[in-house]
XYZ file of C-alpha atoms in Angstrom:
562
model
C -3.780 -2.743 -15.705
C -0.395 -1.378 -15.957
C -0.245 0.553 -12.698
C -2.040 -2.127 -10.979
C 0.336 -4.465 -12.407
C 3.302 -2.017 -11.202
C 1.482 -1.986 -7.453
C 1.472 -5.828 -6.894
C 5.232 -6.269 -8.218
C 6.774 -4.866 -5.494
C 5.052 -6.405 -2.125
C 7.480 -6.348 0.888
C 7.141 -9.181 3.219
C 6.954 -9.872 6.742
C 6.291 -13.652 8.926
C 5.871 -14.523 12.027
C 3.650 -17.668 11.413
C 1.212 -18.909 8.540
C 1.033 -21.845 6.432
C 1.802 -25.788 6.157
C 3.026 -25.381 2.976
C 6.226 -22.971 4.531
C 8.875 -24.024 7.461
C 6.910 -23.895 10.992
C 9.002 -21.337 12.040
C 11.778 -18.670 10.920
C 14.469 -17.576 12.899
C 14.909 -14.473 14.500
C 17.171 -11.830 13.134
C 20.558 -11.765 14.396
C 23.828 -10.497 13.339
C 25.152 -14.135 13.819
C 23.107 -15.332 10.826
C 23.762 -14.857 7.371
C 22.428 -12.220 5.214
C 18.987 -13.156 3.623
C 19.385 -14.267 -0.766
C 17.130 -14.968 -3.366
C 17.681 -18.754 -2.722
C 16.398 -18.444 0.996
C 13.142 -16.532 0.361
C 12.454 -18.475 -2.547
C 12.878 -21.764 -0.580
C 9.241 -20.608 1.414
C 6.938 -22.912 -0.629
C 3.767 -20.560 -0.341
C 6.310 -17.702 -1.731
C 7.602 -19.664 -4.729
C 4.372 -20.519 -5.618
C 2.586 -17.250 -5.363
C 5.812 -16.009 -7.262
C 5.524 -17.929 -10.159
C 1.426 -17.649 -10.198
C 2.285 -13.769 -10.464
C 4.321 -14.324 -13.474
C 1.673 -16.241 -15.009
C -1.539 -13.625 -13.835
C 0.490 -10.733 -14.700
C 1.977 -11.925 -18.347
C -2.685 -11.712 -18.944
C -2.718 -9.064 -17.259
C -0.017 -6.720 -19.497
C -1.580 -8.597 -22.553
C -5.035 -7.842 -21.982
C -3.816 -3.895 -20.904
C -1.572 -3.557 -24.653
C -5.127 -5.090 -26.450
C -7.309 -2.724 -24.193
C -5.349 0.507 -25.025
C -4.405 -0.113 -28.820
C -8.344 -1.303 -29.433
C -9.693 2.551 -28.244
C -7.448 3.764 -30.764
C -8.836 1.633 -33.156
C -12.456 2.286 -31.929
C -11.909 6.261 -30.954
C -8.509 7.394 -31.647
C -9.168 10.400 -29.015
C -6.721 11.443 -26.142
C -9.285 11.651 -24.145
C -11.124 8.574 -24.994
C -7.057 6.575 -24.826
C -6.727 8.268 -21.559
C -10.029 6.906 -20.304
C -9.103 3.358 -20.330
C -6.436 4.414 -17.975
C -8.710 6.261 -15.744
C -11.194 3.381 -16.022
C -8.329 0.943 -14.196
C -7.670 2.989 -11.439
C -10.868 4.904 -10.731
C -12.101 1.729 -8.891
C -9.078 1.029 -6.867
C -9.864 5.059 -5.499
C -13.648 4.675 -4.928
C -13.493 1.448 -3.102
C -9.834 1.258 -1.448
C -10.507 1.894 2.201
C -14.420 -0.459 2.258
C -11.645 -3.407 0.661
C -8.779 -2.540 2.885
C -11.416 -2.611 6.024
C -13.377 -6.098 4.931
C -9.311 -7.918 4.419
C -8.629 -7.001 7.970
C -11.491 -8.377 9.110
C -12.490 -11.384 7.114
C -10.624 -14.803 5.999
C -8.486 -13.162 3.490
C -7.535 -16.459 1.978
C -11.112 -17.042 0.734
C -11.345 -13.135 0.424
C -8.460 -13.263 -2.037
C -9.767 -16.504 -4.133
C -13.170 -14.643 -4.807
C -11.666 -11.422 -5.815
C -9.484 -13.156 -8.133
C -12.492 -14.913 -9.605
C -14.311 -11.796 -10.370
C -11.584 -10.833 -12.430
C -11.700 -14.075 -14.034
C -15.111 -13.707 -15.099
C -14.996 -10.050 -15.888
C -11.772 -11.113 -18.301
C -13.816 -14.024 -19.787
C -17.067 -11.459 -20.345
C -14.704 -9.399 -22.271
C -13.357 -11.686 -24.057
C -16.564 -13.013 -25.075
C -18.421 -9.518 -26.355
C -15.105 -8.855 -28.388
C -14.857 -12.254 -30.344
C -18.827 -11.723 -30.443
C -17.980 -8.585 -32.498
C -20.175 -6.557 -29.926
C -17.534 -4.077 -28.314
C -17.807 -0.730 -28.680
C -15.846 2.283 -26.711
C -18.406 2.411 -23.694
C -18.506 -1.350 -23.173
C -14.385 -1.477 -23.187
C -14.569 1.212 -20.779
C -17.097 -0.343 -18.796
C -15.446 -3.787 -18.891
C -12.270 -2.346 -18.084
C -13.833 -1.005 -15.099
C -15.335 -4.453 -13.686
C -12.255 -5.679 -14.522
C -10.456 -3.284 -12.218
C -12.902 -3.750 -9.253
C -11.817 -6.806 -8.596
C -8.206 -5.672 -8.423
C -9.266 -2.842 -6.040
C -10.977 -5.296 -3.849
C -8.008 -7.841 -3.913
C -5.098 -5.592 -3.332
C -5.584 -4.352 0.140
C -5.795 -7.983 1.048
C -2.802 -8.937 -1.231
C -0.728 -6.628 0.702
C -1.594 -7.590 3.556
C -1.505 -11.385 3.672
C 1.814 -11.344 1.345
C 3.933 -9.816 4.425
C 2.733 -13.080 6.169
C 5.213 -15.158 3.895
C 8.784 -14.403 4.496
C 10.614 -13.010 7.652
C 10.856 -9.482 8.289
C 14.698 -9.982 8.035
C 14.303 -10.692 4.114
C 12.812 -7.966 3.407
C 14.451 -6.258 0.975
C 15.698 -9.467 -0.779
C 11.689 -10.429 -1.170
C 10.803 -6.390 -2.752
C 13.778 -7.388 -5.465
C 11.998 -10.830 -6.309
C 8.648 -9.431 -6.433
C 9.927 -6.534 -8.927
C 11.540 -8.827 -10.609
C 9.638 -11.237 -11.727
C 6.671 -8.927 -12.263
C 8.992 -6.474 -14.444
C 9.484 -10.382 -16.232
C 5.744 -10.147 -17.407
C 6.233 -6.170 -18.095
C 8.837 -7.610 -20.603
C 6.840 -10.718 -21.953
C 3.451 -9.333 -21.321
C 3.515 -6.695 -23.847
C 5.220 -8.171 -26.564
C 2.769 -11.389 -26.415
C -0.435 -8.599 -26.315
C 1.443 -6.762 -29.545
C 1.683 -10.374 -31.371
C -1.482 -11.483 -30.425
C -3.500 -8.532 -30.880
C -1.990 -8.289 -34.394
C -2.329 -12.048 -35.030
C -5.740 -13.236 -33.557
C -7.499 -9.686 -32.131
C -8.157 -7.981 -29.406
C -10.307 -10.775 -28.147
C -7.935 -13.677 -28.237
C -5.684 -11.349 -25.546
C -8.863 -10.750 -23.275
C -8.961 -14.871 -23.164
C -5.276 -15.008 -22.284
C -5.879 -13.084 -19.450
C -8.898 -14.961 -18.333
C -6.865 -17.773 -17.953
C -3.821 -16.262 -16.388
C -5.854 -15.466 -13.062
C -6.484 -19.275 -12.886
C -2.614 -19.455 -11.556
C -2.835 -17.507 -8.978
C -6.420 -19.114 -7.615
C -5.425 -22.792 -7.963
C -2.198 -21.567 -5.535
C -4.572 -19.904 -3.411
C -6.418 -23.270 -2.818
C -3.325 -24.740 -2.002
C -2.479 -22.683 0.149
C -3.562 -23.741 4.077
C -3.314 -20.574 6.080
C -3.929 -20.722 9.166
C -5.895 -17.490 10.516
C -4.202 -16.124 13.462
C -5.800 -15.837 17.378
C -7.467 -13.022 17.461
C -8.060 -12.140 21.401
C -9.989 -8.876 21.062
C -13.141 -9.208 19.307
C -13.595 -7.826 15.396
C -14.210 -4.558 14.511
C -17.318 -3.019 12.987
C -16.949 -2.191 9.034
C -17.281 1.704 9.628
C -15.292 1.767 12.703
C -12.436 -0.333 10.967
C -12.095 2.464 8.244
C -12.146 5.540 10.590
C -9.458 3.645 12.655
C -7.677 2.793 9.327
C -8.031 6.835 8.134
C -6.711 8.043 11.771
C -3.680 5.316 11.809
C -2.553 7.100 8.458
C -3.470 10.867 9.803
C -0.876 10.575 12.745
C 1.505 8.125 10.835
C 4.125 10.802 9.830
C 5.696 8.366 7.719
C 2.572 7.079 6.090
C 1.750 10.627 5.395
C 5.334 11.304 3.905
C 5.338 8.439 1.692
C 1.749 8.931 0.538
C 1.992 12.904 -0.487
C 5.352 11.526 -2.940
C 3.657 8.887 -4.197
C 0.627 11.370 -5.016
C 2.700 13.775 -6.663
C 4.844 11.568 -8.972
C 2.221 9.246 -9.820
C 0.022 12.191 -11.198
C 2.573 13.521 -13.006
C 4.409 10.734 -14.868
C 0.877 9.252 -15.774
C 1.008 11.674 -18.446
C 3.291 8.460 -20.370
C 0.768 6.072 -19.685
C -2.374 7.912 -20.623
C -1.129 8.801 -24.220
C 1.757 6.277 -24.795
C -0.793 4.606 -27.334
C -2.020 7.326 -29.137
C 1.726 8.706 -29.289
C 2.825 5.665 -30.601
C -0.345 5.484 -33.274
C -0.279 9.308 -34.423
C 3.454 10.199 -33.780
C 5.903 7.980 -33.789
C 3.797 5.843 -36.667
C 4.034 2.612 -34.889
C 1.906 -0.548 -34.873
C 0.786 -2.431 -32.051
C 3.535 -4.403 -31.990
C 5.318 -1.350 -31.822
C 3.674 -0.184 -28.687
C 4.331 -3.422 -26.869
C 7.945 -3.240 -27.734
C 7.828 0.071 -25.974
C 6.081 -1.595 -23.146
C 8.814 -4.285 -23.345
C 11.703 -2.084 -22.976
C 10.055 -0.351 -20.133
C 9.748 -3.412 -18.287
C 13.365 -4.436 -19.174
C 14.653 -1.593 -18.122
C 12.663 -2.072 -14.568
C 14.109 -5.834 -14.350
C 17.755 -4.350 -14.864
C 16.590 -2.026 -12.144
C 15.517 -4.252 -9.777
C 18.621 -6.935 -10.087
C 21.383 -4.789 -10.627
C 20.598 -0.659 -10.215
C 18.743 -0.777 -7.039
C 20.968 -3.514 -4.845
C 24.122 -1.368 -5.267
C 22.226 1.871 -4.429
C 21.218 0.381 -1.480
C 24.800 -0.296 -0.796
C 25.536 3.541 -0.589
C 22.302 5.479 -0.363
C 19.197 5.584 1.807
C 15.413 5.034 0.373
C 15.105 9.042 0.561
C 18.463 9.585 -1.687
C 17.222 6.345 -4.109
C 14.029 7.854 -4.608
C 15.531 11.432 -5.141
C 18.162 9.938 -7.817
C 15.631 8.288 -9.381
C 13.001 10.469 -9.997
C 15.705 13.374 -11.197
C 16.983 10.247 -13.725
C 13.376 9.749 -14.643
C 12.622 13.234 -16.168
C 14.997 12.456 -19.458
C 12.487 9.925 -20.177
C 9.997 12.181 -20.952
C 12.070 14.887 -22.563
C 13.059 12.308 -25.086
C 9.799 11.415 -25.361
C 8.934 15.062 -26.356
C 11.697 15.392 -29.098
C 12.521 12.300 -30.655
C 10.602 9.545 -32.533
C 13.274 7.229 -33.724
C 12.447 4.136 -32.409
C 16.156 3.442 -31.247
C 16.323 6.371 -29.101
C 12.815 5.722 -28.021
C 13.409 1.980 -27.183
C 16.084 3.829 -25.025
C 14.564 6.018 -23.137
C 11.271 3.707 -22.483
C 14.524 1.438 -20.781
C 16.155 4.125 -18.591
C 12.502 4.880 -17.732
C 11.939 1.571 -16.520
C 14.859 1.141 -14.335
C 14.242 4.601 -12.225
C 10.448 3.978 -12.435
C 11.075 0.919 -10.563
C 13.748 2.201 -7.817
C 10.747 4.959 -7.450
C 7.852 2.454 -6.628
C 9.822 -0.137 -4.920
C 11.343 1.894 -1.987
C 7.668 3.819 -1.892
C 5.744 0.469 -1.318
C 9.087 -0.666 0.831
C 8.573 2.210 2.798
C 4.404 2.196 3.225
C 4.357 -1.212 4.542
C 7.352 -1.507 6.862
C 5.965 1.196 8.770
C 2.054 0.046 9.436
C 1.593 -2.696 11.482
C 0.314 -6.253 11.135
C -3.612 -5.519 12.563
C -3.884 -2.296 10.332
C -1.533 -2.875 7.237
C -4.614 -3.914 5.062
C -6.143 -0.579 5.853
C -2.991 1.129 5.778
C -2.299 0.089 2.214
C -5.869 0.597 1.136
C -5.670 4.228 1.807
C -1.747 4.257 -0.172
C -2.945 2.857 -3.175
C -6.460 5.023 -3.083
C -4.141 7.933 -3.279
C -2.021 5.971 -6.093
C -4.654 5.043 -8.378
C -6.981 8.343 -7.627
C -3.508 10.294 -8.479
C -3.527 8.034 -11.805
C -6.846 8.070 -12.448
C -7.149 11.835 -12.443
C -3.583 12.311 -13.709
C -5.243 10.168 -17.121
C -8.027 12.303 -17.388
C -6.093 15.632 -16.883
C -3.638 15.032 -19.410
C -5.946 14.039 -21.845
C -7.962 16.921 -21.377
C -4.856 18.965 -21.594
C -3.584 16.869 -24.847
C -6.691 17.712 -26.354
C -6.327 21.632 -26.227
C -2.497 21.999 -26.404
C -1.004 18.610 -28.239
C 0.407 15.545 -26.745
C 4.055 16.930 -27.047
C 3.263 19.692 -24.706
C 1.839 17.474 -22.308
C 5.023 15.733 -22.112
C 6.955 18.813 -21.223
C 4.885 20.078 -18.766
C 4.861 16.566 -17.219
C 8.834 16.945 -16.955
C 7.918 20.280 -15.819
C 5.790 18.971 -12.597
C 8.412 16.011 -11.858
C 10.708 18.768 -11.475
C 9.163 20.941 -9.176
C 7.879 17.623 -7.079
C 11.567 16.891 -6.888
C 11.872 19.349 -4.217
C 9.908 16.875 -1.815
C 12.871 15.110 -1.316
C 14.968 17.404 0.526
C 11.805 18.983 2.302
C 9.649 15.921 3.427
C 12.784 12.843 3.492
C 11.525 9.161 2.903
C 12.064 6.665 5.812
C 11.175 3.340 6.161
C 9.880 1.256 9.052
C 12.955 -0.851 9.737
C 13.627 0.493 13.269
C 10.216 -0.032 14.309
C 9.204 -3.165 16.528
C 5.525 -3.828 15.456
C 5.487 -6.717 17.713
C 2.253 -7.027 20.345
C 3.894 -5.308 23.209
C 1.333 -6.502 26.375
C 2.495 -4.153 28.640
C -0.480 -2.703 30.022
C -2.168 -4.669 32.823
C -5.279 -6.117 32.736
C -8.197 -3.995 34.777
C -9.377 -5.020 37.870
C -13.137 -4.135 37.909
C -15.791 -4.393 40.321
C -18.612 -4.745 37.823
C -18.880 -6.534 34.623
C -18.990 -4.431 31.562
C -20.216 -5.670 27.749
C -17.894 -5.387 24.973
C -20.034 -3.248 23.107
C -20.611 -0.504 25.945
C -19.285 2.919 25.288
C -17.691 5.418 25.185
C -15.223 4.449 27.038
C -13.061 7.030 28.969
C -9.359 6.446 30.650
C -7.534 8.734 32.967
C -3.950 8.525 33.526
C -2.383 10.576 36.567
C 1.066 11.448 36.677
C 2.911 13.521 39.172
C 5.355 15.448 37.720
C 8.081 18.066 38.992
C 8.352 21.593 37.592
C 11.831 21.034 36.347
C 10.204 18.177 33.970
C 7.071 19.492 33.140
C 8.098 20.586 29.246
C 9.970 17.647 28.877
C 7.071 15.953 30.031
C 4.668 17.271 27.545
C 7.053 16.875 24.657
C 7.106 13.221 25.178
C 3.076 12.870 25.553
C 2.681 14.588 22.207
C 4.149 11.793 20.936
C 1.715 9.327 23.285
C -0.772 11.354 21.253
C 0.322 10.058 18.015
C 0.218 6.413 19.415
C -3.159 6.844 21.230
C -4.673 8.133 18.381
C -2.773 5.613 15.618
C -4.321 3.059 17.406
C -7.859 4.080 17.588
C -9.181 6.075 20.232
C -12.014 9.106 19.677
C -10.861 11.824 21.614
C -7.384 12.576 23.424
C -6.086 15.677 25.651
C -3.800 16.483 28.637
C -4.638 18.297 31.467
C -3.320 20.424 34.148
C -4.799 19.760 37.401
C -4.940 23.741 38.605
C -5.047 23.075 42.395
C -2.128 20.988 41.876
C -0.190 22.260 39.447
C 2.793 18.794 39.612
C -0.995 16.500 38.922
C -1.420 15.756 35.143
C -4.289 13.910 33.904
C -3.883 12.110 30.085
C -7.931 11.508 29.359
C -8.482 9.591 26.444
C -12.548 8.241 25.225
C -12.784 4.926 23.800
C -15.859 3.602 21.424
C -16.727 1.018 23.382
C -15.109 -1.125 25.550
C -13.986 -4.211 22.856
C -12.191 -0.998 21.257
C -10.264 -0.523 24.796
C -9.462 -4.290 24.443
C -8.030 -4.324 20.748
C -6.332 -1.194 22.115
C -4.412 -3.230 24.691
C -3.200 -5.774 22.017
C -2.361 -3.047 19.662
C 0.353 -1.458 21.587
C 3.412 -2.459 19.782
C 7.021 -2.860 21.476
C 8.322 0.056 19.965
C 5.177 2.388 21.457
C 5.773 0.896 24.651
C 9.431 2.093 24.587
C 7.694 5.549 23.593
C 4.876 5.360 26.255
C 8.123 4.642 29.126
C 10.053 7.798 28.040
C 6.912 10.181 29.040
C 6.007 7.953 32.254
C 9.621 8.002 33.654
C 9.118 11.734 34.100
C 6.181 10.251 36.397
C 7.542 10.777 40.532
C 4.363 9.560 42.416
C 4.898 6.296 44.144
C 4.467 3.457 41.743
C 3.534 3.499 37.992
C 0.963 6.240 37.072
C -2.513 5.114 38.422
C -5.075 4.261 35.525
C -8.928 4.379 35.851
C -11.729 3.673 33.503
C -15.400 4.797 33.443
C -18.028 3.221 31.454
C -21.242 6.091 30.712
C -24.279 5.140 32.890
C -27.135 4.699 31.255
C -30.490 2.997 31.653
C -28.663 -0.615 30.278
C -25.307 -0.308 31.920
C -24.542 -1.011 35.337
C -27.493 -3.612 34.918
């Protein structure tokens, strides 16, 4: 629960139009207005009260993750059985990541959200239940854990998706610092409630805690009356929706940038979380109230982060420089994890940890939403955390493997060791986020005029575009349609090429195949305004009278013309 925890603190946020329960409209950004706060953001009802339901859900959810870990080392005081429960949290999230990310972008994600959150209730409850029952036993924690976890991997996609629906794109930034900070809150409470309770009442009366917790967050969700926006091109197919989703990421060079850092950092510092219980157990001698005050100074540290440390960096420093500060500052963490175990020092480092841990994730998750767009962010995200909980999932199982042959210490210094080397992705692949992109419905391609009518679900579809272009411009030219390319492609099509008509060597032809024809529809709504100002720099190398002439043929088969 701890990574997933870590995941759903730090949602960016982006509205156009949503609920009742918020102002009917926001304003636009201008450089007239003042500068988004706290205040403003938290003065959108449907924010406040998701904000506060967060606190609630995630205070459970750290309790029931300190009971979870310190009960395996009670049951099987193995680093590889410890490191399983962290494995067992994230393995869902990578199995079923892109099927959840596809199903919120196509269904009522309201509902879609209340019944994910109820599966966790239950699976929390059922878990609670077998423990006070005296029945659990290593495989069934494991296995509840699990359950537990699959309702998180079905709900986050979705989270992430609808949550950029609640606050203007403008207060951005301010509403990544609020969500950090009050989830780092229940990093700080969580754990030291699981340590008491777990030592008071049992492992079972923290399972119930958390059962309860994730009624906050579905009452709000029943309050909550969002209205679903117009959708004028009909809904994708499941599989269709997740090849789309898998392509928009492929040719998303910032997707891909922020994805490959997140893989490589997240496997490597997982080696804290998969053994921080057993460490503090065999090691450092501490109780479980011990290991929850370790837990609590990480997530002080990441509230000092997020209210003070990462505001004035991004006074002076862009996301890439943050990230590269931070994850150089986050190394000592595990160094003095490797050679001290006085609890001061400890308490210290588990802070300092925090603080970097949370500049890390926060301009990572920053970054990975500003720069999908509305119609595929779901998706988008699904495939970001899939590669954040498979990196933690395996990371878990590696270094407990790895504990197991050379000794948790070493584990810790080769961990530093990997950060190290992964540092180097900061000056060779930089971080950027999506702030200069305009992911606003574009409409600038005409509507066809056909002679016959054609069903939605006819295909392939394919497009020719013909431009006439002089000699002088032709590399120019193709420069700019590699980017086209990227766009075409991002937003869904099969197949893409240019071509050089040979008895006319000024004629290109862009050719493009479509799935069917609904997916030439959703293509025209996809274009955004910011791949429209992309698309014009390649056709105003065009010098044939008017705009580039477009045509479209449909295959011919025995249904189609009927």
């Amino acid at each position: 629960m701890r990574i997933l925890s870590q995941v759903n603190s730090l949602t960016s946020t982006r509205y156009e139009r949503s609920s009742r329960l918020q102002p009917e409209s926001a304003p636009a950004a201008s450089s007239c207005l003042p500068a988004p706060t706290s205040r403003s953001v938290l003065s959108i009802p449907i924010f406040r009260m998701l904000w506060i339901a967060t606190l609630v859900s995630n205070v459970g959810t750290w309790t029931q993750e300190v009971a979870s870990s310190w009960l395996m080392t009670e049951m099987a005081p193995d680093p590889v059985m410890v490191s399983l429960v962290q494995a067992a949290t994230a393995l869902p999230m990578f199995l079923l990541g892109l099927p959840a990310g596809a199903l919120a972008d196509m269904v009522d994600k309201r509902r879609w959200l209340i019944a994910t959150q109820s599966w966790m209730l239950l699976s929390a409850a059922v878990m609670a239940i077998v423990t006070l029952g005296g029945f659990m036993n290593p495989c069934l924690l494991l296995l509840g854990s699990f359950c537990l976890s699959i309702g998180t991997a079905l709900n986050s996609p979705g989270w992430h998706s609808v949550t950029p629906e609640i606050v203007p794109k403008e207060s951005l930034h301010v509403a990544v610092t609020l969500n950090g900070v009050v989830i780092n809150c229940a990093r700080a409470i969580g754990p030291a409630i699981g340590g008491l309770v777990v030592v008071k009442l049992g492992a079972g009366a923290a399972f119930s805690l958390n059962a309860l917790s994730f009624l906050a967050v579905v009452f709000v969700l029943h309050r909550w009356r969002r209205e679903n926006p117009l959708e004028e091109a009909p809904v994708e197919p499941f599989v269709s929706a997740m090849r789309v989703g898998l392509q928009h990421v492929r040719h998303s060079p910032l997707m891909r940038v922020v994805i490959a850092r997140t893989a490589i950092l997240i496997f490597a510092s997982s080696v804290v979380w998969a053994l921080l219980p057993l460490l503090c157990k065999e090691v450092f001698g501490f109780g479980p109230r011990g290991y929850g005050m370790l837990l609590v100074a990480n997530g002080v540290g990441a509230i000092f982060g997020a209210m003070v440390v990462l505001p004035r960096l991004r006074q002076f420093l862009n996301v890439n420089q943050i990230v590269g500060a931070a994850w150089l500052g986050f190394i000592p963490t595990l160094l003095v994890l490797y050679s001290s175990a006085h609890p001061a020092v400890l308490f210290a480092a588990m802070l300092w940890g925090g603080a970097c841990n949370l500049c890390i994730l926060s301009s990572f998750h920053l970054t990975a939403q500003s720069v999908a767009p509305d119609w595929v962010r779901a998706r988008a995200m699904a495939i970001y955390l899939l590669v954040f909980f498979g990196a933690t999932c395996f990371g878990s199982i590696f270094w407990g493997a790895v504990a197991r042959e050379v000794g948790m210490h070493n584990c810790l210094l080769l961990g530093a060791a990997f950060l190290l080397q992964g540092l180097f992705t900061t000056l060779f692949t930089p971080l950027k986020t999506g702030e200069h992109l305009d992911h606003r419905p574009a409409h600038c391609w005409p509507e066809p005029d056909f002679k016959v009518d054609i069903p939605l679900q006819h295909g392939p579809i394919l497009v020719t575009v013909e431009f006439q272009i002089a000699p002088d411009d032709a590399e120019a030219f193709r420069e700019a349609m590699e980017e086209v390319r990227k766009i075409r492609y991002r937003n869904g099509v099969r197949w893409w090429s240019l071509y050089l008509v040979l008895e006319n060597p000024t004629l290109y032809r862009e050719v493009y195949l479509e799935e069917t024809w609904a997916a030439h529809v959703r293509q025209h709504q996809r274009i955004s305004q910011t791949e429209c100002e992309i698309s014009d720099r390649a056709y105003r190398y065009h010098r044939g009278p008017g705009k580039p002439v477009v045509s479209h043929s449909a295959i011919c088969d025995h249904e189609f013309p009927a």
